[in-house]
Structures are given as C-alpha cells and as structure tokens.
Short mmCIF file of C-alpha atoms in Angstrom, two decimals:
data_model
loop_
_atom_site.label_atom_id
_atom_site.label_comp_id
_atom_site.label_asym_id
_atom_site.label_seq_id
_atom_site.Cartn_x
_atom_site.Cartn_y
_atom_site.Cartn_z
CA MET F 1 98.57 81.76 94.58
CA GLU F 2 98.34 85.04 92.51
CA THR F 3 95.69 85.36 89.78
CA GLU F 4 98.48 86.61 87.43
CA GLU F 5 99.71 83.01 87.15
CA ARG F 6 96.48 82.13 85.32
CA VAL F 7 96.52 78.42 85.90
CA GLU F 8 93.71 77.11 83.89
CA MET F 9 91.12 74.68 85.05
CA THR F 10 89.11 72.18 83.20
CA ALA F 11 85.32 71.94 84.05
CA SER F 12 85.78 68.85 85.97
CA GLU F 13 88.43 70.39 88.13
CA ARG F 14 86.21 73.33 88.79
CA GLU F 15 83.57 70.91 90.15
CA VAL F 16 86.16 69.86 92.62
CA MET F 17 86.91 73.31 93.39
CA ARG F 18 83.23 74.26 93.97
CA VAL F 19 82.98 71.73 96.73
CA VAL F 20 86.19 73.03 98.43
CA TRP F 21 85.11 76.80 97.97
CA THR F 22 81.78 75.87 99.71
CA LEU F 23 83.31 73.92 102.55
CA GLY F 24 86.44 75.87 103.05
CA ASN F 25 88.33 72.90 104.07
CA ALA F 26 87.74 69.51 102.72
CA THR F 27 88.84 65.83 102.98
CA SER F 28 88.99 63.78 99.87
CA LYS F 29 85.97 61.94 101.36
CA ASP F 30 84.09 65.14 101.66
CA ILE F 31 84.68 65.94 97.95
CA VAL F 32 83.87 62.50 96.79
CA ASP F 33 80.56 62.31 98.42
CA VAL F 34 79.54 65.52 96.96
CA LEU F 35 80.78 64.76 93.35
CA GLU F 36 79.17 61.19 93.63
CA MET F 37 76.00 62.77 94.07
CA LYS F 38 76.17 65.38 91.48
CA ARG F 39 78.12 63.72 88.83
CA ASP F 40 77.96 59.99 89.66
CA TRP F 41 81.75 59.98 89.74
CA LYS F 42 83.75 57.18 91.36
CA PRO F 43 86.08 58.00 94.22
CA ALA F 44 89.11 57.55 91.83
CA THR F 45 87.86 60.13 89.27
CA ALA F 46 87.53 62.65 91.92
CA LYS F 47 90.89 61.73 93.47
CA THR F 48 92.49 62.09 90.04
CA PHE F 49 91.15 65.72 89.77
CA ILE F 50 92.21 66.52 93.23
CA GLY F 51 95.59 65.41 92.51
CA ARG F 52 95.79 67.47 89.32
CA LEU F 53 94.70 70.50 91.25
CA VAL F 54 97.27 70.00 93.86
CA LYS F 55 100.07 69.64 91.19
CA LYS F 56 98.71 72.91 89.52
CA GLY F 57 98.89 74.73 93.00
CA ILE F 58 95.25 75.52 92.84
CA LEU F 59 94.33 73.23 95.76
CA LEU F 60 96.58 72.99 99.02
CA ALA F 61 96.77 69.80 100.89
CA GLU F 62 97.77 69.90 104.52
CA PRO F 63 98.47 66.49 106.15
CA GLU F 64 96.26 65.62 109.13
CA GLY F 65 96.96 62.04 110.49
CA ASN F 66 96.44 59.46 107.72
CA LYS F 67 94.80 61.95 105.56
CA TYR F 68 94.86 65.26 103.76
CA ILE F 69 92.71 68.41 104.41
CA TYR F 70 92.23 70.40 101.19
CA SER F 71 91.75 74.23 100.81
CA ALA F 72 91.85 76.55 98.01
CA ALA F 73 94.80 78.44 96.92
CA ILE F 74 92.71 80.93 94.91
CA SER F 75 89.17 82.44 95.96
CA GLU F 76 86.33 81.52 93.69
CA GLU F 77 85.74 85.23 92.93
CA ASP F 78 89.37 85.59 91.50
CA SER F 79 89.08 82.23 89.68
CA VAL F 80 85.63 83.49 87.84
CA LYS F 81 87.31 86.88 87.10
CA THR F 82 90.40 85.24 85.74
CA GLU F 83 88.24 82.90 83.44
CA ALA F 84 86.11 85.95 82.38
CA ASP F 85 89.24 87.88 81.53
CA ARG F 86 90.74 84.84 79.60
CA PHE F 87 87.40 84.39 77.74
CA PHE F 88 87.19 88.15 76.56
CA GLU F 89 91.06 88.09 75.45
CA GLN F 90 89.96 85.19 72.99
CA ILE F 91 87.20 87.06 71.39
CA CYS F 92 87.25 90.15 69.07
CA HIS F 93 86.89 93.25 71.14
CA LYS F 94 84.18 94.54 68.93
CA GLN F 95 82.05 91.38 70.07
CA ALA F 96 82.29 92.05 73.55
CA GLY F 97 79.14 94.06 74.17
CA ARG F 98 76.95 91.58 72.02
CA THR F 99 78.54 88.64 73.98
CA ILE F 100 77.76 90.22 77.26
CA ALA F 101 74.28 90.93 76.24
CA ASP F 102 73.92 87.44 75.33
CA MET F 103 75.20 86.11 78.54
CA LEU F 104 72.74 88.52 80.50
CA ALA F 105 69.82 87.51 78.38
CA GLY F 106 70.56 83.86 79.37
CA ALA F 107 71.26 84.54 83.06
CA THR F 108 68.76 84.17 85.82
CA LEU F 109 69.23 87.58 87.95
CA SER F 110 67.74 89.00 91.04
CA HIS F 111 66.64 92.60 91.43
CA GLN F 112 69.72 93.12 93.31
CA ASP F 113 71.78 91.87 90.39
CA VAL F 114 69.99 93.97 87.82
CA GLU F 115 70.59 97.01 90.12
CA LEU F 116 74.35 96.31 90.23
CA LEU F 117 74.55 95.79 86.58
CA GLN F 118 72.62 98.94 85.86
CA ALA F 119 75.11 100.87 88.10
CA VAL F 120 78.06 99.39 86.04
CA LEU F 121 76.45 100.23 82.90
CA ASP F 122 75.86 103.73 84.04
CA ASP F 123 79.36 104.13 84.89
CA LYS F 124 80.55 102.50 81.78
CA LYS F 125 78.22 105.04 79.78
CA LYS F 126 80.29 107.79 80.89
CA GLN F 127 83.38 106.26 79.55
CA ALA F 128 82.01 104.74 76.42
CA VAL F 129 83.85 105.14 73.12
CA GLU F 130 82.04 105.86 69.62
CA GLU F 131 83.34 102.59 68.33
CA VAL F 132 85.36 99.77 69.75
CA ALA F 133 88.53 98.92 67.87
CA CYS F 134 89.12 95.32 66.48
CA ASN F 135 91.98 93.63 68.34
CA CYS F 136 92.34 90.68 66.04
CA VAL F 137 94.95 90.00 63.35
CA PRO F 138 93.93 89.72 59.78
CA GLY F 139 92.16 86.48 59.27
CA GLN F 140 91.06 86.00 62.88
CA CYS F 141 87.72 87.67 62.50
CA SER F 142 85.19 89.26 59.92
CA CYS F 143 85.69 92.98 61.00
CA SER F 144 85.94 95.13 57.97
CA THR F 145 86.90 98.19 60.03
CA PRO F 146 90.62 99.05 59.39
CA ARG F 147 92.84 99.57 62.32
#
C-alpha cells in the first residue's frame, strides 16, 4: 500500500495496528489478547476493527488453516508520517512552529532524540524564511498578514 493513498485510521484502528506492527504477523487471538489487557475490549470489538482495517487495505489477511494471519500493508513509520503530514495540512502554516514547539514541550525525549532534533533544526535554520506565509482562505484563521 502506498502512503499516497492516505487511508485514514481511527484511534481504535491504530491500536489494532500497533499490535500487528509489534508482532509482525498476528492472529485475531493475538490481537484480542493484547487489546483485552490494554483496552478491556471484548473479542468482537477487536474483530470489528480488524475487519475494517482489512477492508481499508491497511491490514493484510492470509488464510492459514481455519484462521487468518494478519500483517501490516503499511509500516508504522509511514503511517505516522502520513498522519503528521495530514495534521500540518489542516493548520495554518504560520502556526506550524508554535505547534511543533508545543508538541516537543509535552514529549518525553531521550538525549539521542534531542540530538536528532537539534540536527534537524540546525539544517532547517539554513533554509529558514523571514516569515512563513499563511495558507488559509479568508475566514479560516485569524492571520492579519495579507497574502
């Protein structure tokens, strides 16, 4: 599955996918067992989300005897990047810096994470513009900067 398809996942569907991404291949029982512990879901609830993910093409189902083996059609990394891209498309470009700063302030990071972010920021600083242009249509944000 290509990330350009940009199939959306609900938070509950993402919970199912996190199990599959972790295990690599999983039966519905594997998924149900984890989600019963974490979310107190009944087996039917987990199976409903499994079915939706298969229908969306995000989860692959390979028959094996009288059960299915599920695997991811998209990597967790690609999924997270797609969601981040989608999120930043939905906010005013002028808000991106503040939003990222707020996200970083609330995140628990390792020293290695901070070094990675610092390297990205150092590179971004070389390409930074004086002012970010608003990408909204009138009535969609409170920017007073004309475009």
